[in-house]
Structures are given as C-alpha cells and as structure tokens.
C-alpha cells in the first residue's frame, strides 16, 4: 500500500483514516505510568515502526524531563524517513497560553513534520468553575492562541475545545469555526469525561460537519475516554460520521478509565473496514502491535487483564471443549483474526488450555504434541482421570498429563499386590512388621520381620517374601 502524502488540513483519499497515538501524552497521565525520557523515546521508535501518522509525544511545558523527552523524539524519530516516504508527525500539546505554546513549539520544531495542539475548555461547567471565564473570553483566547502558534512558524496547528461532548452546540460550532479562520489545520473533538453514548458521539461529529463554517477545510479528530467502557465504540462511530483522524493509546491506557485502545480501533477497521465501514483503512503495520503492547505494559507498569481484547493473555486461548474441537478443525471457527496479524507468533499448542471444560479431542491433540500416540480406548480411559485432575486444578499442565499417562497407560503390570500390613512399634524395643503380599496367581504370602523402625521392619518383611536380599 502506498502511503498518502501528509497534508496538515487535508487527506487526499476520503477513505484513509489517520491514527494519532497519544500513549506518550494522555496514556502517560495514567496514575503511576510515568516514564523516563529514554523509555518514551524507545516507545516512539516502536510507534514509528507501526506507521503511526501522528505521534503525540507529550506535554512539554509540564516538566523539564518532559520537554527533553519530546525534543529527543522530535529530533530522532521525527526525522526518520521510511522507504515509502513515511515520516511521522511529532505533536506536542499546550494549553491556550503563549508560554505553553512557545515551549511546545521549541520542543517539536526540529521534526520534519512538527505539530502543535492547543486546547481550552468550552463546556459550561468548565468555563464557570475551572476557567472562571465567559464564552466571549474563551472565544477570544482560543483564536488569539491559534494565531500565535501559527506566527511561530507552525503550519500544523490543532485546536481542541475541551469537554466538547458537554458543550453547548451553537457555541461549539462558533468557536471551532473561528479557530479555523485563525489558522487551525485540524480540530479535535474530545469526549473528555467519557459520558457520550456511541450514537450521541457520532451525531456530535455529524452535527459539527454540518453546521461549522469552514469545517470542510480541516481534518476532524476524535478523542474519546473510556469511563463507560465506550471509548472504542465512540471512536468508531466518529469515523463513521466523518472524522478522519482517530486519537488512541496502546492498551487503552490514559486518564481514569483510559482512552480508546489503539489495537482495538485499528484491528476493527482492518477486519471490518471493507464490509461495514465503506472501505475505511489505516496505514498501520499491525504486525508490530503485540510487541508494542508488551513494551508499553513493561515501561508503564500498567499490567493488562488476561481478557484484554487482542493483546491479553487469554485473547487467543481456548478452554471450552466445544471451542477447542472447532478450533482444531478450523481456527477461524473461534478466531476472527489470526494472532500472527498483530505479531503474536505461537506454537500449534498455545491456542489451547486444558481445564475442566476441555474435551477428548483437545486432550488427544495435546498428548500427540507431547509425543504420545494412544489408542481410542486408552484416551477414553485416560480422559476421566484427566477430568478428575481438572476438577481440582484451574489448568492441567503438561507435567500433569505426563504423570497421568505414566500412571494410567504405560505403567508396568503388577507382580505383587499388598494385601495387609501390621506394624508394632514403641519405646520398649525394636519394631515388628507383618506383611501379606498377593502374587499374580492370587496366592497369599505372609512374612514377619524385626527392624530399627516401622519402615525398616516392613521392607525386611517384604524382602523375605520376594526373595530380594537388599533394596537399592
């Protein structure tokens, strides 16, 4: 696929969807997820391998280390040119004030494609209680700061009306329209508190497209939070309604309940883009998703729940017998995408976990992979012993299977069987043991012996019967 030439305010192909990854900015705002500048640089390199259109590198004015990290990313990753002409845009975020914007521009300006995003709240609750400003004051600041960013030499400015999902519509249309006049190349429409339902967010994007002066001259971007677990659904609805830049984070990390998950949004478009999204597609190299996910998990300490879609430990693992049987016959019966498409390479066995819900087919397949070729009657006999173990353990490991086969299938035929055992011991003298063994013909043999303890006397009695002079 030939990557489209990047134009800040225009995407030549209406079916192409830009991906803006904000793992290094909004993702790092997850409590406890702070990273060192070196770690952020390594993740940025990995995002470049993924082919992310816009890497939101951070919030340069928040600290000296953050400024250093963003500057390093801009200078190194932001000057990388791929074989197909790909150059990642490096974006820094600033509040609507001159100091923030100037600092952000200084951090990103050495990238081949620098971008500055500036934001100010537009909802009634934010303007009254946080900003303590009127609509008129907010409108004036927004336009003045977009013009200021452009005056520094930045031709790729994104304006964001914070808390857009709770903002009064007419004011939203007005301030976005004025920001476009002031020189914004893209506008971000955030559901800052994750309150919107998918149909509401889709309508918000559609209404902005229909009612904002000049909106046809910029790129609309989504930015959805996951407070109701709807960030991915809202992001996809935004794309369906006409947004052509989607803001996401690896593993869905971010403030509070997180952001829209990079891997879920991208793979939904890749898997269903043609048949349900009218041909929408991204430029992401999805084979780097799994490695990137693990890197972010390690560097942030934000560990994934096992059932996390696509990149969780259980995402491509099957335990139910019905599922295992279908998967073994054709993996597509229970896997909508091959794990290799996100860079997860697995052996033939790793798609199956043996537990109490597993069936004979899965058990037989795993035994074959362990090197056992058993007859159907042996599998049938072993299966019930396997179920007994599985009822006591969450998962039956390979070591358990090997022990079961050894005990139930490959064990040698008994020559002697213990009938009875009686031991007399105490503090008055040596222990005495009486043992009855039964041979293969059913004959009983009894012997009695004295030893230095109960075990010693019992073994000596056994020796007398089986005619072994010494046990090694």
CSV table of C-alpha atoms in Angstrom, one decimal:
chain,number,residue,atom,x,y,z
A,1,UNK,CA,0.0,0.0,0.0
A,2,UNK,CA,1.4,3.4,-1.0
A,3,UNK,CA,1.2,5.9,1.9
A,4,UNK,CA,-0.6,9.2,1.2
A,5,UNK,CA,1.4,12.4,1.2
A,6,UNK,CA,0.7,14.2,4.5
A,7,UNK,CA,-1.1,17.5,4.2
A,8,UNK,CA,-2.0,19.0,7.6
A,9,UNK,CA,-5.5,20.1,6.8
A,10,UNK,CA,-6.5,17.6,4.1
A,11,UNK,CA,-6.5,13.9,3.4
A,12,UNK,CA,-6.4,13.2,-0.4
A,13,UNK,CA,-8.2,9.8,0.0
A,14,UNK,CA,-11.6,10.2,1.8
A,15,UNK,CA,-11.4,6.6,2.9
A,16,UNK,CA,-8.0,7.0,4.6
A,17,UNK,CA,-8.0,7.3,8.4
A,18,UNK,CA,-5.1,8.9,10.2
A,19,UNK,CA,-4.0,7.4,13.6
A,20,UNK,CA,-2.8,9.8,16.2
A,21,UNK,CA,-1.3,7.9,19.1
A,22,UNK,CA,-1.3,9.7,22.4
A,23,UNK,CA,0.2,6.9,24.6
A,24,UNK,CA,3.2,9.2,25.4
A,25,UNK,CA,0.9,12.1,26.5
A,26,UNK,CA,-2.6,11.1,27.6
A,27,UNK,CA,-1.5,7.5,28.2
A,28,UNK,CA,1.3,8.6,30.5
A,29,UNK,CA,-1.2,10.6,32.5
A,30,UNK,CA,-2.5,7.2,33.9
A,31,UNK,CA,-1.7,7.2,37.7
A,32,UNK,CA,1.7,5.5,38.2
A,33,UNK,CA,2.5,5.3,34.4
A,34,UNK,CA,5.2,7.9,34.2
A,35,UNK,CA,8.2,7.0,32.0
A,36,UNK,CA,11.8,8.2,31.7
A,37,UNK,CA,12.8,10.2,28.6
A,38,UNK,CA,14.7,7.2,27.3
A,39,UNK,CA,11.7,4.9,27.7
A,40,UNK,CA,9.5,7.4,25.9
A,41,UNK,CA,12.0,7.6,23.0
A,42,UNK,CA,12.0,3.8,22.7
A,43,UNK,CA,8.2,3.7,22.5
A,44,UNK,CA,8.2,6.5,20.0
A,45,UNK,CA,10.6,4.4,17.8
A,46,UNK,CA,8.2,1.5,18.1
A,47,UNK,CA,5.2,3.7,17.2
A,48,UNK,CA,7.2,4.7,14.1
A,49,UNK,CA,7.6,1.0,13.2
A,50,UNK,CA,3.8,0.7,13.5
A,51,UNK,CA,3.5,3.5,10.9
A,52,UNK,CA,1.5,5.9,13.3
A,53,UNK,CA,0.6,9.0,11.3
A,54,UNK,CA,0.9,11.4,14.3
A,55,UNK,CA,2.9,10.6,17.5
A,56,UNK,CA,1.7,12.8,20.3
A,57,UNK,CA,5.0,12.9,22.2
A,58,UNK,CA,3.9,14.7,25.4
A,59,UNK,CA,3.1,17.9,27.2
A,60,UNK,CA,6.5,19.8,27.0
A,61,UNK,CA,5.7,22.6,29.5
A,62,UNK,CA,4.8,20.2,32.3
A,63,UNK,CA,8.4,19.5,33.4
A,64,UNK,CA,12.0,19.8,32.3
A,65,UNK,CA,12.2,16.0,31.7
A,66,UNK,CA,9.1,16.1,29.6
A,67,UNK,CA,10.5,18.9,27.4
A,68,UNK,CA,13.7,16.9,27.0
A,69,UNK,CA,11.7,13.7,26.0
A,70,UNK,CA,9.6,15.5,23.4
A,71,UNK,CA,12.6,17.3,22.0
A,72,UNK,CA,14.5,14.0,21.7
A,73,UNK,CA,11.6,12.3,20.0
A,74,UNK,CA,11.2,15.2,17.5
A,75,UNK,CA,14.9,15.3,16.6
A,76,UNK,CA,15.3,11.5,16.2
A,77,UNK,CA,12.0,9.8,15.4
A,78,UNK,CA,10.6,12.9,13.8
A,79,UNK,CA,13.5,12.9,11.2
A,80,UNK,CA,13.1,9.3,10.2
A,81,UNK,CA,12.1,8.7,6.6
A,82,UNK,CA,10.8,5.3,5.6
A,83,UNK,CA,11.3,3.5,2.3
A,84,UNK,CA,7.8,4.5,1.3
A,85,UNK,CA,8.3,8.2,2.2
A,86,UNK,CA,6.7,7.8,5.6
A,87,UNK,CA,7.7,10.5,8.1
A,88,UNK,CA,5.8,10.5,11.4
A,89,UNK,CA,4.3,13.8,12.5
A,90,UNK,CA,5.5,14.8,16.1
A,91,UNK,CA,2.9,16.5,18.1
A,92,UNK,CA,3.2,18.4,21.4
A,93,UNK,CA,0.2,19.6,23.5
A,94,UNK,CA,-0.2,23.0,25.1
A,95,UNK,CA,-2.8,25.0,27.0
A,96,UNK,CA,-4.1,28.1,25.4
A,97,UNK,CA,-1.4,30.5,26.6
A,98,UNK,CA,1.7,31.9,24.9
A,99,UNK,CA,4.3,30.3,27.3
A,100,UNK,CA,2.9,26.8,26.8
A,101,UNK,CA,2.6,27.1,23.1
A,102,UNK,CA,6.1,28.6,22.7
A,103,UNK,CA,7.7,25.9,24.8
A,104,UNK,CA,5.8,23.2,22.9
A,105,UNK,CA,6.9,24.7,19.5
A,106,UNK,CA,10.5,24.8,20.8
A,107,UNK,CA,10.3,21.1,21.7
A,108,UNK,CA,8.9,19.8,18.3
A,109,UNK,CA,10.2,22.3,15.8
A,110,UNK,CA,13.2,20.2,14.8
A,111,UNK,CA,11.0,17.4,13.5
A,112,UNK,CA,10.4,17.3,9.7
A,113,UNK,CA,6.7,17.5,10.4
A,114,UNK,CA,6.1,19.3,13.7
A,115,UNK,CA,2.6,19.8,15.1
A,116,UNK,CA,1.2,21.8,18.0
A,117,UNK,CA,-2.2,21.0,19.7
A,118,UNK,CA,-3.7,23.7,21.9
A,119,UNK,CA,-6.8,23.3,24.0
A,120,UNK,CA,-9.2,25.3,26.1
A,121,UNK,CA,-12.4,24.1,27.8
A,122,UNK,CA,-15.8,25.1,26.2
A,123,UNK,CA,-18.4,23.4,28.4
A,124,UNK,CA,-20.5,25.4,30.8
A,125,UNK,CA,-19.3,23.6,33.9
A,126,UNK,CA,-15.6,24.0,32.9
A,127,UNK,CA,-15.9,27.7,31.9
A,128,UNK,CA,-17.7,28.6,35.1
A,129,UNK,CA,-15.9,26.5,37.7
A,130,UNK,CA,-12.4,25.8,36.2
A,131,UNK,CA,-11.6,28.8,33.9
A,132,UNK,CA,-14.0,31.3,35.5
A,133,UNK,CA,-14.4,32.9,32.1
A,134,UNK,CA,-17.2,33.9,29.8
A,135,UNK,CA,-17.9,32.4,26.4
A,136,UNK,CA,-16.6,35.6,24.8
A,137,UNK,CA,-13.4,35.5,26.8
A,138,UNK,CA,-12.8,31.8,25.9
A,139,UNK,CA,-13.5,32.5,22.2
A,140,UNK,CA,-11.1,35.4,22.1
A,141,UNK,CA,-8.3,33.4,23.8
A,142,UNK,CA,-8.7,30.4,21.5
A,143,UNK,CA,-8.5,32.4,18.3
A,144,UNK,CA,-5.6,34.5,19.6
A,145,UNK,CA,-3.6,31.4,20.6
A,146,UNK,CA,-4.1,29.6,17.3
A,147,UNK,CA,-2.9,32.7,15.5
A,148,UNK,CA,0.1,32.9,17.9
A,149,UNK,CA,1.0,29.2,17.2
A,150,UNK,CA,0.9,29.9,13.5
A,151,UNK,CA,3.0,33.1,14.0
A,152,UNK,CA,5.9,31.0,15.4
A,153,UNK,CA,6.1,29.1,12.1
A,154,UNK,CA,3.9,26.1,12.8
A,155,UNK,CA,1.6,25.4,9.9
A,156,UNK,CA,0.1,22.3,11.5
A,157,UNK,CA,-2.0,23.6,14.5
A,158,UNK,CA,-4.8,21.6,16.0
A,159,UNK,CA,-7.4,23.3,18.1
A,160,UNK,CA,-9.3,21.3,20.8
A,161,UNK,CA,-12.4,22.5,22.6
A,162,UNK,CA,-12.0,20.5,25.8
A,163,UNK,CA,-15.1,18.7,27.1
A,164,UNK,CA,-16.8,19.2,23.7
A,165,UNK,CA,-19.3,16.4,24.3
A,166,UNK,CA,-20.8,18.5,27.1
A,167,UNK,CA,-20.5,21.8,25.4
A,168,UNK,CA,-23.4,23.9,24.1
A,169,UNK,CA,-23.7,23.1,20.3
A,170,UNK,CA,-24.0,26.6,18.9
A,171,UNK,CA,-21.0,27.8,20.9
A,172,UNK,CA,-19.1,24.8,19.8
A,173,UNK,CA,-19.8,25.5,16.1
A,174,UNK,CA,-18.8,29.1,16.6
A,175,UNK,CA,-15.5,28.6,18.4
A,176,UNK,CA,-14.4,25.8,16.0
A,177,UNK,CA,-15.3,28.0,13.0
A,178,UNK,CA,-13.3,30.9,14.4
A,179,UNK,CA,-10.3,28.7,15.2
A,180,UNK,CA,-10.4,27.5,11.6
A,181,UNK,CA,-10.4,31.1,10.4
A,182,UNK,CA,-7.4,31.8,12.8
A,183,UNK,CA,-5.4,29.0,11.1
A,184,UNK,CA,-6.2,25.7,12.7
A,185,UNK,CA,-5.5,22.7,10.3
A,186,UNK,CA,-7.4,20.2,12.4
A,187,UNK,CA,-9.9,20.2,15.2
A,188,UNK,CA,-10.1,17.6,18.0
A,189,UNK,CA,-13.5,16.7,19.4
A,190,UNK,CA,-12.9,15.2,22.8
A,191,UNK,CA,-15.4,13.3,25.0
A,192,UNK,CA,-13.2,14.4,27.9
A,193,UNK,CA,-15.2,12.6,30.6
A,194,UNK,CA,-16.3,9.6,28.6
A,195,UNK,CA,-20.0,10.4,29.0
A,196,UNK,CA,-21.3,10.1,25.4
A,197,UNK,CA,-23.1,7.1,24.1
A,198,UNK,CA,-21.9,5.9,20.6
A,199,UNK,CA,-24.9,7.3,18.8
A,200,UNK,CA,-24.5,10.6,20.6
A,201,UNK,CA,-20.9,11.0,19.8
A,202,UNK,CA,-21.5,10.0,16.1
A,203,UNK,CA,-24.2,12.7,15.9
A,204,UNK,CA,-21.9,15.2,17.5
A,205,UNK,CA,-19.3,14.7,14.8
A,206,UNK,CA,-22.0,14.8,12.1
A,207,UNK,CA,-23.5,18.0,13.5
A,208,UNK,CA,-20.1,19.7,13.6
A,209,UNK,CA,-19.6,18.7,10.0
A,210,UNK,CA,-23.0,20.1,9.0
A,211,UNK,CA,-23.0,23.3,11.0
A,212,UNK,CA,-19.5,24.6,11.4
A,213,UNK,CA,-18.2,27.3,8.9
A,214,UNK,CA,-15.0,26.1,7.1
A,215,UNK,CA,-15.1,22.6,8.6
A,216,UNK,CA,-14.5,21.2,5.1
A,217,UNK,CA,-11.1,22.8,5.1
A,218,UNK,CA,-9.8,20.9,8.1
A,219,UNK,CA,-9.4,17.3,9.4
A,220,UNK,CA,-11.8,16.3,12.3
A,221,UNK,CA,-10.2,14.2,15.0
A,222,UNK,CA,-11.8,12.1,17.7
A,223,UNK,CA,-10.6,11.8,21.3
A,224,UNK,CA,-12.7,9.5,23.5
A,225,UNK,CA,-12.3,8.4,27.1
A,226,UNK,CA,-13.4,5.1,28.5
A,227,UNK,CA,-15.3,6.0,31.6
A,228,UNK,CA,-18.4,3.9,30.5
A,229,UNK,CA,-16.2,1.5,28.5
A,230,UNK,CA,-17.4,3.0,25.3
A,231,UNK,CA,-14.2,4.8,24.0
A,232,UNK,CA,-13.6,2.4,21.1
A,233,UNK,CA,-17.3,2.3,20.1
A,234,UNK,CA,-17.4,6.1,20.2
A,235,UNK,CA,-14.2,6.4,18.2
A,236,UNK,CA,-15.5,4.1,15.5
A,237,UNK,CA,-18.8,6.0,15.4
A,238,UNK,CA,-16.9,9.2,15.0
A,239,UNK,CA,-15.1,7.6,12.0
A,240,UNK,CA,-18.4,6.5,10.5
A,241,UNK,CA,-19.7,10.1,10.9
A,242,UNK,CA,-16.8,11.6,9.1
A,243,UNK,CA,-13.8,12.0,11.4
A,244,UNK,CA,-10.6,11.1,9.6
A,245,UNK,CA,-8.1,11.2,12.5
A,246,UNK,CA,-8.6,8.9,15.5
A,247,UNK,CA,-6.8,9.5,18.7
A,248,UNK,CA,-5.9,6.3,20.6
A,249,UNK,CA,-3.4,4.8,23.1
A,250,UNK,CA,-1.6,1.5,23.2
A,251,UNK,CA,-3.5,-0.9,25.5
A,252,UNK,CA,-6.1,1.8,26.0
A,253,UNK,CA,-4.2,3.4,28.9
A,254,UNK,CA,-4.9,7.0,30.0
A,255,UNK,CA,-6.6,9.3,32.5
A,256,UNK,CA,-9.1,7.5,34.8
A,257,UNK,CA,-10.5,4.5,32.9
A,258,UNK,CA,-8.3,5.2,29.9
A,259,UNK,CA,-8.6,6.1,26.3
A,260,UNK,CA,-9.7,4.4,23.1
A,261,UNK,CA,-7.5,1.3,22.6
A,262,UNK,CA,-5.1,1.6,19.6
A,263,UNK,CA,-5.2,-2.1,18.9
A,264,UNK,CA,-9.0,-2.5,19.1
A,265,UNK,CA,-9.7,0.5,16.9
A,266,UNK,CA,-7.1,-0.3,14.3
A,267,UNK,CA,-7.9,-4.0,14.1
A,268,UNK,CA,-11.7,-3.3,13.9
A,269,UNK,CA,-11.0,-1.1,10.9
A,270,UNK,CA,-8.7,-3.7,9.3
A,271,UNK,CA,-11.1,-6.6,9.9
A,272,UNK,CA,-14.4,-4.9,9.1
A,273,UNK,CA,-13.3,-1.8,7.1
A,274,UNK,CA,-14.3,-3.1,3.8
A,275,UNK,CA,-17.7,-4.7,4.6
A,276,UNK,CA,-19.2,-2.4,7.3
A,277,UNK,CA,-17.1,0.8,7.2
A,278,UNK,CA,-17.4,1.6,3.5
A,279,UNK,CA,-13.7,0.9,2.8
A,280,UNK,CA,-12.1,2.9,5.6
A,281,UNK,CA,-8.5,1.9,6.2
A,282,UNK,CA,-5.3,3.0,8.0
A,283,UNK,CA,-1.6,2.9,7.2
A,284,UNK,CA,-0.7,0.9,10.3
A,285,UNK,CA,1.6,-2.1,10.1
A,286,UNK,CA,-0.3,-4.3,12.5
A,287,UNK,CA,2.4,-6.9,12.9
A,288,UNK,CA,4.1,-4.6,15.4
A,289,UNK,CA,1.1,-4.3,17.7
A,290,UNK,CA,1.8,-7.1,20.1
A,291,UNK,CA,5.4,-6.2,20.7
A,292,UNK,CA,4.5,-2.5,21.2
A,293,UNK,CA,1.7,-3.5,23.7
A,294,UNK,CA,4.2,-5.5,25.7
A,295,UNK,CA,6.8,-2.7,25.7
A,296,UNK,CA,4.2,-0.2,27.0
A,297,UNK,CA,3.0,-2.7,29.6
A,298,UNK,CA,6.6,-3.1,30.8
A,299,UNK,CA,7.6,0.5,30.8
A,300,UNK,CA,4.4,1.9,32.4
A,301,UNK,CA,3.8,-0.9,34.9
A,302,UNK,CA,0.1,-0.9,33.7
A,303,UNK,CA,-0.5,-4.6,33.5
A,304,UNK,CA,-3.2,-6.0,31.2
A,305,UNK,CA,-6.1,-8.0,32.4
A,306,UNK,CA,-6.0,-11.5,30.9
A,307,UNK,CA,-9.2,-11.0,28.9
A,308,UNK,CA,-8.0,-7.7,27.3
A,309,UNK,CA,-9.1,-7.8,23.7
A,310,UNK,CA,-6.3,-8.8,21.2
A,311,UNK,CA,-3.3,-8.4,23.4
A,312,UNK,CA,-4.4,-10.0,26.7
A,313,UNK,CA,-3.0,-13.4,27.8
A,314,UNK,CA,-6.3,-15.1,27.1
A,315,UNK,CA,-7.2,-13.3,23.8
A,316,UNK,CA,-6.3,-16.3,21.6
A,317,UNK,CA,-6.6,-19.1,24.1
A,318,UNK,CA,-9.5,-21.7,24.1
A,319,UNK,CA,-10.5,-23.9,27.1
A,320,UNK,CA,-14.1,-25.0,26.3
A,321,UNK,CA,-14.3,-28.4,24.8
A,322,UNK,CA,-16.7,-27.3,22.1
A,323,UNK,CA,-14.5,-24.3,21.2
A,324,UNK,CA,-11.3,-26.4,21.2
A,325,UNK,CA,-12.9,-29.0,18.9
A,326,UNK,CA,-13.9,-26.4,16.4
A,327,UNK,CA,-10.6,-24.5,16.6
A,328,UNK,CA,-8.6,-27.7,16.0
A,329,UNK,CA,-10.7,-28.4,12.9
A,330,UNK,CA,-10.5,-24.8,11.6
A,331,UNK,CA,-9.1,-21.9,13.6
A,332,UNK,CA,-11.5,-19.4,12.0
A,333,UNK,CA,-14.4,-21.1,13.8
A,334,UNK,CA,-13.5,-19.2,17.0
A,335,UNK,CA,-10.8,-16.7,16.0
A,336,UNK,CA,-11.9,-13.7,13.9
A,337,UNK,CA,-8.3,-12.8,13.1
A,338,UNK,CA,-5.1,-14.8,13.1
A,339,UNK,CA,-2.8,-13.8,16.0
A,340,UNK,CA,0.1,-13.5,13.6
A,341,UNK,CA,-1.7,-10.5,12.1
A,342,UNK,CA,-0.7,-8.5,15.3
A,343,UNK,CA,2.7,-10.1,15.6
A,344,UNK,CA,1.8,-12.8,18.1
A,345,UNK,CA,3.6,-16.0,17.0
A,346,UNK,CA,2.6,-19.2,18.7
A,347,UNK,CA,3.2,-22.9,18.5
A,348,UNK,CA,0.4,-25.2,17.5
A,349,UNK,CA,-0.4,-25.9,21.1
A,350,UNK,CA,-0.6,-22.4,22.6
A,351,UNK,CA,-4.2,-21.8,21.4
A,352,UNK,CA,-5.5,-24.5,23.8
A,353,UNK,CA,-5.6,-24.5,27.6
A,354,UNK,CA,-6.7,-27.8,29.2
A,355,UNK,CA,-9.1,-27.5,32.1
A,356,UNK,CA,-12.4,-29.0,33.4
A,357,UNK,CA,-14.3,-27.8,30.3
A,358,UNK,CA,-11.9,-29.4,27.8
A,359,UNK,CA,-13.0,-32.3,25.6
A,360,UNK,CA,-11.4,-35.6,24.3
A,361,UNK,CA,-10.3,-34.0,21.0
A,362,UNK,CA,-8.2,-31.3,22.7
A,363,UNK,CA,-6.7,-33.9,25.2
A,364,UNK,CA,-5.7,-36.2,22.4
A,365,UNK,CA,-4.2,-33.4,20.3
A,366,UNK,CA,-2.1,-32.1,23.2
A,367,UNK,CA,-0.9,-35.7,24.0
A,368,UNK,CA,0.1,-36.1,20.4
A,369,UNK,CA,2.1,-32.9,20.6
A,370,UNK,CA,3.8,-34.3,23.7
A,371,UNK,CA,4.8,-37.4,21.7
A,372,UNK,CA,2.1,-39.9,22.9
A,373,UNK,CA,0.3,-42.0,20.2
A,374,UNK,CA,-2.5,-43.6,22.2
A,375,UNK,CA,-5.4,-45.8,21.1
A,376,UNK,CA,-9.0,-44.5,21.4
A,377,UNK,CA,-9.7,-46.8,24.3
A,378,UNK,CA,-6.6,-45.6,26.1
A,379,UNK,CA,-7.7,-42.0,25.5
A,380,UNK,CA,-11.2,-42.8,26.8
A,381,UNK,CA,-9.8,-44.3,30.0
A,382,UNK,CA,-7.3,-41.5,30.5
A,383,UNK,CA,-10.0,-38.8,29.9
A,384,UNK,CA,-11.9,-39.5,33.1
A,385,UNK,CA,-8.7,-39.4,35.2
A,386,UNK,CA,-7.9,-36.1,33.4
A,387,UNK,CA,-11.3,-34.7,34.3
A,388,UNK,CA,-10.7,-35.7,38.0
A,389,UNK,CA,-7.4,-33.7,38.0
A,390,UNK,CA,-9.0,-30.8,36.1
A,391,UNK,CA,-11.8,-30.5,38.7
A,392,UNK,CA,-9.1,-29.9,41.3
A,393,UNK,CA,-6.9,-27.5,39.3
A,394,UNK,CA,-7.7,-24.5,37.2
A,395,UNK,CA,-5.4,-25.6,34.4
A,396,UNK,CA,-3.9,-29.0,33.7
A,397,UNK,CA,-0.2,-28.6,32.8
A,398,UNK,CA,1.9,-30.8,30.6
A,399,UNK,CA,3.6,-32.3,33.6
A,400,UNK,CA,0.2,-33.4,34.9
A,401,UNK,CA,-0.6,-35.1,31.5
A,402,UNK,CA,2.8,-36.9,31.5
A,403,UNK,CA,2.1,-38.2,35.0
A,404,UNK,CA,-1.4,-39.3,34.0
A,405,UNK,CA,-0.1,-41.2,31.0
A,406,UNK,CA,2.6,-42.8,33.1
A,407,UNK,CA,0.2,-43.9,35.8
A,408,UNK,CA,-2.8,-45.0,33.7
A,409,UNK,CA,-1.5,-46.1,30.3
A,410,UNK,CA,2.2,-47.0,30.3
A,411,UNK,CA,2.5,-48.4,33.9
A,412,UNK,CA,4.0,-51.9,34.2
A,413,UNK,CA,1.9,-54.9,35.2
A,414,UNK,CA,2.0,-55.6,38.9
A,415,UNK,CA,3.8,-58.7,40.1
A,416,UNK,CA,2.9,-58.3,43.7
A,417,UNK,CA,-0.1,-56.6,45.4
A,418,UNK,CA,-0.2,-55.6,49.0
A,419,UNK,CA,-2.8,-57.5,51.0
A,420,UNK,CA,-2.3,-56.4,54.6
A,421,UNK,CA,0.3,-54.7,56.8
A,422,UNK,CA,0.6,-54.6,60.5
A,423,UNK,CA,3.3,-52.8,62.4
A,424,UNK,CA,4.1,-52.9,66.2
A,425,UNK,CA,6.4,-50.2,67.5
A,426,UNK,CA,7.1,-48.3,70.6
A,427,UNK,CA,9.8,-47.3,73.1
A,428,UNK,CA,10.3,-50.8,74.6
A,429,UNK,CA,12.2,-52.5,71.8
A,430,UNK,CA,12.6,-52.9,68.0
A,431,UNK,CA,9.7,-52.5,65.7
A,432,UNK,CA,8.0,-55.6,64.2
A,433,UNK,CA,6.1,-55.7,60.9
A,434,UNK,CA,3.9,-58.4,59.4
A,435,UNK,CA,3.2,-58.2,55.7
A,436,UNK,CA,0.8,-60.1,53.4
A,437,UNK,CA,1.5,-59.9,49.6
A,438,UNK,CA,-0.6,-61.5,46.8
A,439,UNK,CA,1.2,-62.8,43.7
A,440,UNK,CA,-0.1,-62.8,40.1
A,441,UNK,CA,-1.9,-66.1,40.7
A,442,UNK,CA,-3.8,-64.9,43.7
A,443,UNK,CA,-1.6,-66.8,46.2
A,444,UNK,CA,-1.1,-65.1,49.6
A,445,UNK,CA,2.4,-64.9,51.2
A,446,UNK,CA,3.0,-63.7,54.8
A,447,UNK,CA,6.2,-62.8,56.5
A,448,UNK,CA,7.2,-61.1,59.7
A,449,UNK,CA,10.4,-59.2,60.5
A,450,UNK,CA,12.1,-57.0,63.1
A,451,UNK,CA,13.8,-53.8,62.2
A,452,UNK,CA,15.1,-50.5,63.5
A,453,UNK,CA,11.8,-48.7,62.8
A,454,UNK,CA,8.4,-49.4,61.3
A,455,UNK,CA,9.6,-48.7,57.7
A,456,UNK,CA,12.7,-50.8,58.0
A,457,UNK,CA,10.8,-53.8,59.5
A,458,UNK,CA,8.2,-53.6,56.8
A,459,UNK,CA,10.7,-53.6,54.0
A,460,UNK,CA,12.6,-56.5,55.6
A,461,UNK,CA,9.3,-58.5,55.7
A,462,UNK,CA,8.7,-57.7,52.0
A,463,UNK,CA,12.3,-58.9,51.2
A,464,UNK,CA,11.6,-62.2,52.9
A,465,UNK,CA,8.6,-62.8,50.6
A,466,UNK,CA,10.0,-61.6,47.2
A,467,UNK,CA,13.4,-63.1,48.0
A,468,UNK,CA,15.4,-59.8,47.5
A,469,UNK,CA,18.3,-59.5,49.8
A,470,UNK,CA,18.7,-55.8,49.5
A,471,UNK,CA,16.7,-52.8,48.2
A,472,UNK,CA,18.8,-50.2,46.4
